[in-house]
Amino acid sequence: AGAVEEAAMRAFAAILALAAAAVSAMPISRRAISMDDVKSGRVGSSRLANRLGASGKVVIDGFDDAQWYGQISLGTPAQDFLVIFDTGSSNVWVPSSTCTQSACSSKPKYDHTKSSSYVANGTKFSILYGSGPVSGFLSEDSFSVGGLNVPDYTFAEINDVTGLGPAFSMGKFAGIAGMAFPTISVDGLPTFFERLVDTGAVTVPEFAFYLEPASGITPATTGELVLGGADPAHYTGSLTYVDVTSDTYWEVALDGMSLGGKSVTSTKKAIIDSGTSLLAGPTDEVKAIAKAVGAKPFFLNPNEFTVDCSAIDSMPNIDVTLGGKNFTLTAKDYVLNIENVECLFGMTGIDVPAPAGPLWIMGDIFIRKFYSVFHLPSSAHPKGAVAFAPVRA
């Protein structure tokens, strides 16, 4: 590859997720990815976009190597797994000791024969991702995260990870912990957070993500997922609550989006997704925004864009309007700048057909700028709500 391509291969960076309990914070590790991951196929299409029927791709999301991952434990004694905490899906799964595929060889595997609290279920389980199936069977065992425990949680043991491709074998994660609504859960299984609420392990029916401030990508950061509340130490001002419009994904009404004060979308809804690294929206709108900021199509995929690093300071702000309030992203927020060598425009195109779409996905580029609190349905918010406030630097 030429010098420009080699530089571009360092342009993508993963923005990660984190986890903590209601009373004790648990740090989450981060694994940055490179363009080598993209070129080799270790980064695939968006899990959320594919489940919604999107024809385009979210280039890097929390399901592939761009990860925020933290620890959960299953069984007695505890068997530990690093998982992606994902507000775009609703099931928990980990690799099974019965998985003989090479992709499982380097992963910790749940062995129910070594757990005294295991209860057999055996129901077949399968999720179809854009690149293929992930399947196995259901089991029941104790589940813990951040010091909180569910004594009898039903999750999936996975023995076929074909659908994940190299993303699974090369990534740091060894499972998914879904945090969307039970309505989209495979087999109608309750989410782990729903069970924590139902059992009284947490008394406040909300959880909150903190990602590092978007002042640049650093090689080692930690974040925090609070289960059962929010941590004011991580945000400034007051939270703006925006009611959920569909109790499937964390979908809210999108009042508008503007670039330098000019409207750039006619789309009316957005999904807040911790499992997607970039902002993702209708292809035509994304291409128009990219052109307006001077971004050029990336050579590996025309739905991805790079920008001149030296132009960042002169690029316009993007205002996302939710709940009647503007949430402003500066160019330093929406451009991933790697050592001033190559800069990735943090937006990619997807086309989600009706009735689910069209829509925008507000991924980690948005969440790392604005502390995000996910509130389950309550008397104040019958369908639930997502609240935002600027992250405290």
Tab-separated table of C-alpha atoms in Angstrom:
chain	number	residue	atom	x	y	z
A	1	ALA	CA	0.000	0.000	0.000
A	2	GLY	CA	1.083	3.592	-0.643
A	3	ALA	CA	1.873	6.139	2.005
A	4	VAL	CA	-1.643	7.638	1.883
A	5	GLU	CA	-3.280	4.238	2.250
A	6	GLU	CA	-0.945	3.294	5.075
A	7	ALA	CA	-1.894	6.496	6.847
A	8	ALA	CA	-5.569	5.827	6.237
A	9	MET	CA	-5.211	2.397	7.758
A	10	ARG	CA	-4.462	4.103	11.052
A	11	ALA	CA	-7.477	6.376	10.815
A	12	PHE	CA	-10.206	4.355	12.458
A	13	ALA	CA	-10.268	4.188	16.216
A	14	ALA	CA	-12.649	2.297	18.425
A	15	ILE	CA	-14.626	4.171	21.014
A	16	LEU	CA	-15.497	1.891	23.816
A	17	ALA	CA	-17.991	1.180	26.481
A	18	LEU	CA	-17.915	0.696	30.156
A	19	ALA	CA	-19.717	-0.761	33.052
A	20	ALA	CA	-20.400	-0.105	36.667
A	21	ALA	CA	-22.874	-1.009	39.333
A	22	ALA	CA	-25.270	1.195	41.216
A	23	VAL	CA	-22.916	1.332	44.155
A	24	SER	CA	-19.488	0.342	42.863
A	25	ALA	CA	-17.984	1.577	39.623
A	26	MET	CA	-16.331	-1.001	37.400
A	27	PRO	CA	-13.753	0.221	34.861
A	28	ILE	CA	-14.070	-0.905	31.274
A	29	SER	CA	-11.192	-1.489	28.939
A	30	ARG	CA	-10.824	-0.219	25.436
A	31	ARG	CA	-9.430	-1.786	22.304
A	32	ALA	CA	-8.598	0.600	19.462
A	33	ILE	CA	-8.831	-0.721	15.919
A	34	SER	CA	-6.952	0.206	12.802
A	35	MET	CA	-7.799	0.345	9.147
A	36	ASP	CA	-6.074	-3.018	8.877
A	37	ASP	CA	-9.084	-4.402	10.745
A	38	VAL	CA	-11.415	-2.916	8.141
A	39	LYS	CA	-9.392	-4.039	5.150
A	40	SER	CA	-9.000	-7.584	6.459
A	41	GLY	CA	-12.706	-7.947	7.156
A	42	ARG	CA	-12.383	-8.023	10.926
A	43	VAL	CA	-14.857	-5.155	11.031
A	44	GLY	CA	-18.163	-5.935	9.385
A	45	SER	CA	-21.610	-4.470	8.993
A	46	SER	CA	-23.692	-2.977	11.754
A	47	ARG	CA	-25.622	-5.347	13.965
A	48	LEU	CA	-28.328	-2.791	14.602
A	49	ALA	CA	-28.591	-1.640	10.997
A	50	ASN	CA	-28.923	-5.210	9.791
A	51	ARG	CA	-31.618	-6.074	12.299
A	52	LEU	CA	-33.547	-3.036	11.126
A	53	GLY	CA	-33.210	-4.116	7.492
A	54	ALA	CA	-30.739	-1.430	6.456
A	55	SER	CA	-29.213	-1.811	3.024
A	56	GLY	CA	-26.106	0.180	3.884
A	57	LYS	CA	-23.492	-0.413	6.540
A	58	VAL	CA	-22.355	1.184	9.744
A	59	VAL	CA	-18.665	0.689	9.239
A	60	ILE	CA	-17.563	0.352	12.846
A	61	ASP	CA	-19.907	-0.384	15.676
A	62	GLY	CA	-19.809	-1.733	19.187
A	63	PHE	CA	-20.559	-5.216	17.934
A	64	ASP	CA	-17.401	-5.441	15.899
A	65	ASP	CA	-13.897	-4.589	17.034
A	66	ALA	CA	-14.838	-1.028	18.054
A	67	GLN	CA	-15.717	-1.940	21.592
A	68	TRP	CA	-16.493	-0.680	25.011
A	69	TYR	CA	-16.427	-3.857	27.014
A	70	GLY	CA	-16.743	-4.807	30.663
A	71	GLN	CA	-17.051	-7.840	32.850
A	72	ILE	CA	-20.003	-10.030	33.713
A	73	SER	CA	-19.901	-13.308	35.624
A	74	LEU	CA	-21.958	-16.470	35.237
A	75	GLY	CA	-22.248	-19.524	37.454
A	76	THR	CA	-21.007	-20.748	40.837
A	77	PRO	CA	-18.073	-20.352	41.201
A	78	ALA	CA	-18.066	-17.343	38.891
A	79	GLN	CA	-16.902	-17.652	35.291
A	80	ASP	CA	-15.919	-14.223	33.961
A	81	PHE	CA	-16.498	-12.749	30.496
A	82	LEU	CA	-15.755	-9.415	28.843
A	83	VAL	CA	-18.893	-8.377	26.972
A	84	ILE	CA	-20.160	-5.436	24.974
A	85	PHE	CA	-22.952	-3.591	26.795
A	86	ASP	CA	-25.281	-2.900	23.910
A	87	THR	CA	-28.403	-0.701	23.929
A	88	GLY	CA	-29.219	-1.944	20.426
A	89	SER	CA	-30.030	-5.554	21.368
A	90	SER	CA	-31.661	-7.368	24.280
A	91	ASN	CA	-30.114	-10.798	24.836
A	92	VAL	CA	-27.084	-11.997	26.774
A	93	TRP	CA	-24.856	-14.605	25.176
A	94	VAL	CA	-21.363	-15.998	25.760
A	95	PRO	CA	-19.329	-18.753	24.086
A	96	SER	CA	-20.122	-22.281	25.227
A	97	SER	CA	-17.643	-24.966	26.194
A	98	THR	CA	-19.345	-26.962	23.450
A	99	CYS	CA	-18.072	-24.550	20.796
A	100	THR	CA	-15.374	-26.341	18.789
A	101	GLN	CA	-14.928	-23.673	16.121
A	102	SER	CA	-11.494	-22.099	15.850
A	103	ALA	CA	-12.936	-18.660	16.612
A	104	CYS	CA	-13.805	-19.908	20.108
A	105	SER	CA	-10.369	-21.318	20.816
A	106	SER	CA	-8.926	-18.114	22.273
A	107	LYS	CA	-12.067	-17.143	24.191
A	108	PRO	CA	-13.182	-17.957	27.718
A	109	LYS	CA	-16.035	-20.434	27.426
A	110	TYR	CA	-18.906	-21.010	29.811
A	111	ASP	CA	-18.833	-24.583	31.140
A	112	HIS	CA	-22.107	-25.436	32.830
A	113	THR	CA	-20.660	-28.707	34.186
A	114	LYS	CA	-18.475	-26.609	36.490
A	115	SER	CA	-21.342	-24.544	37.950
A	116	SER	CA	-23.322	-25.772	40.940
A	117	SER	CA	-26.099	-23.251	40.217
A	118	TYR	CA	-26.646	-24.254	36.566
A	119	VAL	CA	-30.152	-25.259	35.480
A	120	ALA	CA	-30.562	-26.937	32.110
A	121	ASN	CA	-32.878	-25.428	29.492
A	122	GLY	CA	-31.623	-26.570	26.100
A	123	THR	CA	-33.982	-24.528	23.891
A	124	LYS	CA	-32.324	-23.729	20.584
A	125	PHE	CA	-31.220	-20.116	20.213
A	126	SER	CA	-30.271	-18.179	17.097
A	127	ILE	CA	-29.656	-14.588	16.022
A	128	LEU	CA	-29.169	-13.737	12.374
A	129	TYR	CA	-26.627	-11.005	11.775
A	130	GLY	CA	-25.852	-9.417	8.426
A	131	SER	CA	-22.899	-11.712	7.895
A	132	GLY	CA	-24.591	-14.898	9.093
A	133	PRO	CA	-26.024	-16.768	12.090
A	134	VAL	CA	-24.926	-16.935	15.690
A	135	SER	CA	-26.543	-19.858	17.437
A	136	GLY	CA	-26.496	-22.211	20.368
A	137	PHE	CA	-28.888	-23.036	23.192
A	138	LEU	CA	-30.395	-21.486	26.302
A	139	SER	CA	-29.189	-22.120	29.834
A	140	GLU	CA	-29.996	-20.731	33.261
A	141	ASP	CA	-27.494	-19.751	35.924
A	142	SER	CA	-26.548	-17.004	38.331
A	143	PHE	CA	-25.588	-13.734	36.629
A	144	SER	CA	-23.627	-10.887	38.180
A	145	VAL	CA	-22.347	-7.525	37.036
A	146	GLY	CA	-20.714	-4.770	39.069
A	147	GLY	CA	-21.494	-6.519	42.328
A	148	LEU	CA	-25.192	-6.982	41.503
A	149	ASN	CA	-26.660	-10.445	41.121
A	150	VAL	CA	-29.556	-12.238	39.428
A	151	PRO	CA	-29.730	-15.789	40.835
A	152	ASP	CA	-31.516	-17.493	37.934
A	153	TYR	CA	-30.927	-15.725	34.623
A	154	THR	CA	-31.639	-17.246	31.203
A	155	PHE	CA	-28.955	-16.557	28.619
A	156	ALA	CA	-27.535	-18.240	25.539
A	157	GLU	CA	-24.537	-20.522	25.268
A	158	ILE	CA	-23.194	-20.029	21.757
A	159	ASN	CA	-21.513	-22.848	19.849
A	160	ASP	CA	-21.740	-21.405	16.315
A	161	VAL	CA	-20.142	-17.986	15.837
A	162	THR	CA	-19.996	-18.144	12.041
A	163	GLY	CA	-22.050	-14.995	11.692
A	164	LEU	CA	-19.447	-12.868	13.447
A	165	GLY	CA	-16.606	-13.714	11.095
A	166	PRO	CA	-13.108	-12.548	12.091
A	167	ALA	CA	-14.589	-9.792	14.278
A	168	PHE	CA	-15.151	-12.333	17.043
A	169	SER	CA	-11.885	-14.234	16.858
A	170	MET	CA	-9.798	-11.054	16.603
A	171	GLY	CA	-11.800	-8.899	19.021
A	172	LYS	CA	-11.409	-8.630	22.766
A	173	PHE	CA	-15.052	-9.299	23.567
A	174	ALA	CA	-16.463	-12.698	24.459
A	175	GLY	CA	-20.174	-12.010	24.415
A	176	ILE	CA	-22.945	-9.444	24.271
A	177	ALA	CA	-25.068	-8.039	27.094
A	178	GLY	CA	-28.110	-6.469	25.472
A	179	MET	CA	-29.777	-3.466	27.130
A	180	ALA	CA	-32.622	-2.575	24.739
A	181	PHE	CA	-36.263	-3.509	25.396
A	182	PRO	CA	-37.586	-7.050	25.937
A	183	THR	CA	-39.888	-6.616	22.915
A	184	ILE	CA	-36.939	-7.263	20.585
A	185	SER	CA	-35.385	-9.990	22.714
A	186	VAL	CA	-35.014	-13.331	20.942
A	187	ASP	CA	-37.450	-15.817	22.527
A	188	GLY	CA	-38.929	-12.965	24.572
A	189	LEU	CA	-36.314	-13.375	27.296
A	190	PRO	CA	-36.066	-10.587	29.877
A	191	THR	CA	-33.022	-8.361	29.710
A	192	PHE	CA	-30.523	-8.573	32.535
A	193	PHE	CA	-31.307	-5.004	33.616
A	194	GLU	CA	-35.026	-5.745	33.693
A	195	ARG	CA	-34.289	-8.657	36.022
A	196	LEU	CA	-32.094	-6.473	38.231
A	197	VAL	CA	-35.041	-4.087	38.599
A	198	ASP	CA	-37.615	-6.842	39.129
A	199	THR	CA	-35.547	-8.531	41.833
A	200	GLY	CA	-34.913	-5.267	43.643
A	201	ALA	CA	-31.153	-5.383	43.038
A	202	VAL	CA	-31.533	-1.830	41.742
A	203	THR	CA	-34.301	0.506	42.875
A	204	VAL	CA	-33.983	3.258	40.268
A	205	PRO	CA	-35.057	1.908	36.830
A	206	GLU	CA	-32.336	3.566	34.791
A	207	PHE	CA	-28.737	3.103	33.727
A	208	ALA	CA	-26.218	5.601	32.439
A	209	PHE	CA	-23.173	5.551	30.169
A	210	TYR	CA	-20.094	7.672	30.585
A	211	LEU	CA	-17.532	7.614	27.794
A	212	GLU	CA	-14.386	9.677	27.769
A	213	PRO	CA	-14.762	13.288	26.601
A	214	ALA	CA	-14.323	13.735	22.879
A	215	SER	CA	-11.157	15.805	23.098
A	216	GLY	CA	-9.151	13.263	21.186
A	217	ILE	CA	-8.612	9.538	21.134
A	218	THR	CA	-6.180	8.236	23.700
A	219	PRO	CA	-4.720	4.743	23.900
A	220	ALA	CA	-6.020	3.917	27.351
A	221	THR	CA	-9.282	5.160	28.802
A	222	THR	CA	-11.933	3.837	31.102
A	223	GLY	CA	-15.567	4.660	31.450
A	224	GLU	CA	-18.489	3.758	33.619
A	225	LEU	CA	-21.926	2.254	33.220
A	226	VAL	CA	-24.020	2.985	36.282
A	227	LEU	CA	-26.762	0.434	36.873
A	228	GLY	CA	-29.616	1.900	38.871
A	229	GLY	CA	-29.106	5.621	38.493
A	230	ALA	CA	-26.735	8.259	37.157
A	231	ASP	CA	-23.537	9.830	38.441
A	232	PRO	CA	-23.598	13.665	38.544
A	233	ALA	CA	-19.809	13.652	38.785
A	234	HIS	CA	-19.716	12.786	35.095
A	235	TYR	CA	-21.930	15.542	33.697
A	236	THR	CA	-22.575	19.250	34.013
A	237	GLY	CA	-25.868	21.142	34.259
A	238	SER	CA	-29.209	19.355	34.308
A	239	LEU	CA	-30.382	16.307	32.390
A	240	THR	CA	-32.787	16.796	29.474
A	241	TYR	CA	-35.241	13.877	29.343
A	242	VAL	CA	-36.576	12.877	25.918
A	243	ASP	CA	-39.458	10.392	25.835
A	244	VAL	CA	-38.994	7.126	23.985
A	245	THR	CA	-41.330	6.791	21.003
A	246	SER	CA	-40.984	3.042	20.467
A	247	ASP	CA	-40.272	0.488	23.174
A	248	THR	CA	-38.078	-1.633	20.927
A	249	TYR	CA	-34.776	0.144	20.496
A	250	TRP	CA	-34.103	3.318	22.477
A	251	GLU	CA	-35.849	5.417	19.834
A	252	VAL	CA	-36.691	9.095	20.334
A	253	ALA	CA	-38.123	11.883	18.182
A	254	LEU	CA	-35.484	13.773	16.232
A	255	ASP	CA	-36.554	17.414	16.154
A	256	GLY	CA	-33.863	18.364	13.696
A	257	MET	CA	-30.216	18.433	12.708
A	258	SER	CA	-28.338	21.407	11.346
A	259	LEU	CA	-24.858	22.103	10.032
A	260	GLY	CA	-23.613	25.611	10.615
A	261	GLY	CA	-27.234	26.657	11.267
A	262	LYS	CA	-28.641	25.080	8.089
A	263	SER	CA	-31.032	22.107	8.300
A	264	VAL	CA	-29.526	18.909	6.924
A	265	THR	CA	-32.191	16.282	7.645
A	266	SER	CA	-35.869	15.587	7.136
A	267	THR	CA	-35.640	12.417	9.243
A	268	LYS	CA	-37.883	12.397	12.291
A	269	LYS	CA	-36.489	9.710	14.583
A	270	ALA	CA	-33.222	8.618	16.133
A	271	ILE	CA	-31.951	5.605	18.028
A	272	ILE	CA	-29.462	6.037	20.856
A	273	ASP	CA	-27.120	3.072	20.531
A	274	SER	CA	-24.059	2.326	22.657
A	275	GLY	CA	-23.176	-0.448	20.224
A	276	THR	CA	-22.481	1.876	17.284
A	277	SER	CA	-19.305	3.949	17.211
A	278	LEU	CA	-20.229	6.547	14.597
A	279	LEU	CA	-23.273	8.616	13.720
A	280	ALA	CA	-25.275	6.871	11.020
A	281	GLY	CA	-28.083	8.198	8.884
A	282	PRO	CA	-29.761	8.084	5.475
A	283	THR	CA	-27.103	7.787	2.793
A	284	ASP	CA	-28.191	10.841	0.785
A	285	GLU	CA	-28.217	13.045	3.877
A	286	VAL	CA	-24.834	11.779	5.052
A	287	LYS	CA	-23.265	12.338	1.629
A	288	ALA	CA	-24.610	15.908	1.530
A	289	ILE	CA	-23.259	16.641	5.017
A	290	ALA	CA	-19.903	15.090	4.131
A	291	LYS	CA	-19.665	17.229	1.007
A	292	ALA	CA	-20.565	20.357	2.953
A	293	VAL	CA	-17.735	19.811	5.475
A	294	GLY	CA	-15.224	18.915	2.766
A	295	ALA	CA	-15.035	15.188	3.517
A	296	LYS	CA	-13.947	12.834	0.737
A	297	PRO	CA	-15.154	9.252	0.178
A	298	PHE	CA	-12.813	6.688	1.698
A	299	PHE	CA	-11.125	4.417	-0.841
A	300	LEU	CA	-12.402	1.222	0.764
A	301	ASN	CA	-16.048	2.273	0.912
A	302	PRO	CA	-17.875	5.287	-0.548
A	303	ASN	CA	-20.141	5.430	2.525
A	304	GLU	CA	-17.123	6.316	4.667
A	305	PHE	CA	-15.296	9.623	4.528
A	306	THR	CA	-12.017	11.216	5.506
A	307	VAL	CA	-11.231	14.870	6.043
A	308	ASP	CA	-8.126	17.031	5.946
A	309	CYS	CA	-6.864	17.127	9.524
A	310	SER	CA	-5.675	20.688	9.084
A	311	ALA	CA	-9.233	21.808	8.300
A	312	ILE	CA	-10.838	20.631	11.544
A	313	ASP	CA	-10.662	24.003	13.293
A	314	SER	CA	-12.572	25.685	10.462
A	315	MET	CA	-15.299	23.065	10.060
A	316	PRO	CA	-18.868	23.966	11.164
A	317	ASN	CA	-20.732	22.649	14.194
A	318	ILE	CA	-23.456	20.027	13.938
A	319	ASP	CA	-26.512	20.666	16.116
A	320	VAL	CA	-28.733	17.693	16.966
A	321	THR	CA	-32.102	18.789	18.364
A	322	LEU	CA	-33.736	16.402	20.833
A	323	GLY	CA	-36.500	17.290	23.265
A	324	GLY	CA	-36.449	20.848	21.938
A	325	LYS	CA	-32.822	21.316	22.977
A	326	ASN	CA	-29.762	21.622	20.765
A	327	PHE	CA	-26.864	19.280	21.426
A	328	THR	CA	-23.820	20.664	19.661
A	329	LEU	CA	-21.025	18.583	18.195
A	330	THR	CA	-17.939	20.490	17.109
A	331	ALA	CA	-15.642	19.156	14.401
A	332	LYS	CA	-13.299	17.932	17.141
A	333	ASP	CA	-16.219	15.845	18.390
A	334	TYR	CA	-17.351	14.379	15.067
A	335	VAL	CA	-13.944	13.832	13.462
A	336	LEU	CA	-11.731	10.990	14.685
A	337	ASN	CA	-8.224	12.437	14.516
A	338	ILE	CA	-5.400	9.924	14.728
A	339	GLU	CA	-2.081	11.673	15.362
A	340	ASN	CA	-2.943	14.344	12.774
A	341	VAL	CA	-2.040	11.792	10.106
A	342	GLU	CA	-5.469	10.814	8.854
A	343	CYS	CA	-8.871	11.957	10.039
A	344	LEU	CA	-12.108	10.005	9.756
A	345	PHE	CA	-15.422	11.816	9.407
A	346	GLY	CA	-17.521	10.226	12.138
A	347	MET	CA	-20.625	9.670	10.072
A	348	THR	CA	-21.683	6.894	7.722
A	349	GLY	CA	-24.709	6.136	5.578
A	350	ILE	CA	-27.395	3.548	6.202
A	351	ASP	CA	-30.839	3.277	4.633
A	352	VAL	CA	-33.405	1.715	6.933
A	353	PRO	CA	-36.697	1.090	5.111
A	354	ALA	CA	-40.110	1.991	6.494
A	355	PRO	CA	-41.731	1.415	8.872
A	356	ALA	CA	-38.612	1.211	11.059
A	357	GLY	CA	-36.852	3.941	9.087
A	358	PRO	CA	-35.686	6.266	7.908
A	359	LEU	CA	-33.740	7.110	11.045
A	360	TRP	CA	-30.483	8.307	12.496
A	361	ILE	CA	-28.360	6.265	14.900
A	362	MET	CA	-26.655	8.346	17.559
A	363	GLY	CA	-23.677	6.195	18.424
A	364	ASP	CA	-20.689	6.679	20.665
A	365	ILE	CA	-19.572	9.895	18.979
A	366	PHE	CA	-22.731	11.435	20.463
A	367	ILE	CA	-22.706	9.515	23.752
A	368	ARG	CA	-19.120	10.422	24.575
A	369	LYS	CA	-19.990	14.133	24.274
A	370	PHE	CA	-23.287	13.846	26.153
A	371	TYR	CA	-23.751	11.723	29.250
A	372	SER	CA	-26.673	9.434	28.414
A	373	VAL	CA	-29.195	8.054	30.895
A	374	PHE	CA	-31.599	5.303	29.790
A	375	HIS	CA	-34.810	5.316	31.844
A	376	LEU	CA	-37.212	2.358	31.776
A	377	PRO	CA	-40.968	2.967	31.498
A	378	SER	CA	-42.415	4.682	34.571
A	379	SER	CA	-45.393	6.853	35.491
A	380	ALA	CA	-43.421	9.927	34.451
A	381	HIS	CA	-42.297	8.355	31.176
A	382	PRO	CA	-44.776	5.620	30.159
A	383	LYS	CA	-42.631	4.333	27.274
A	384	GLY	CA	-39.322	5.211	28.863
A	385	ALA	CA	-36.927	8.073	28.167
A	386	VAL	CA	-33.316	8.907	27.406
A	387	ALA	CA	-31.734	11.880	29.159
A	388	PHE	CA	-28.664	13.860	28.106
A	389	ALA	CA	-26.263	16.347	29.630
A	390	PRO	CA	-22.794	17.546	28.618
A	391	VAL	CA	-20.027	15.270	29.827
A	392	ARG	CA	-17.868	16.777	32.545
A	393	ALA	CA	-14.316	17.001	31.191
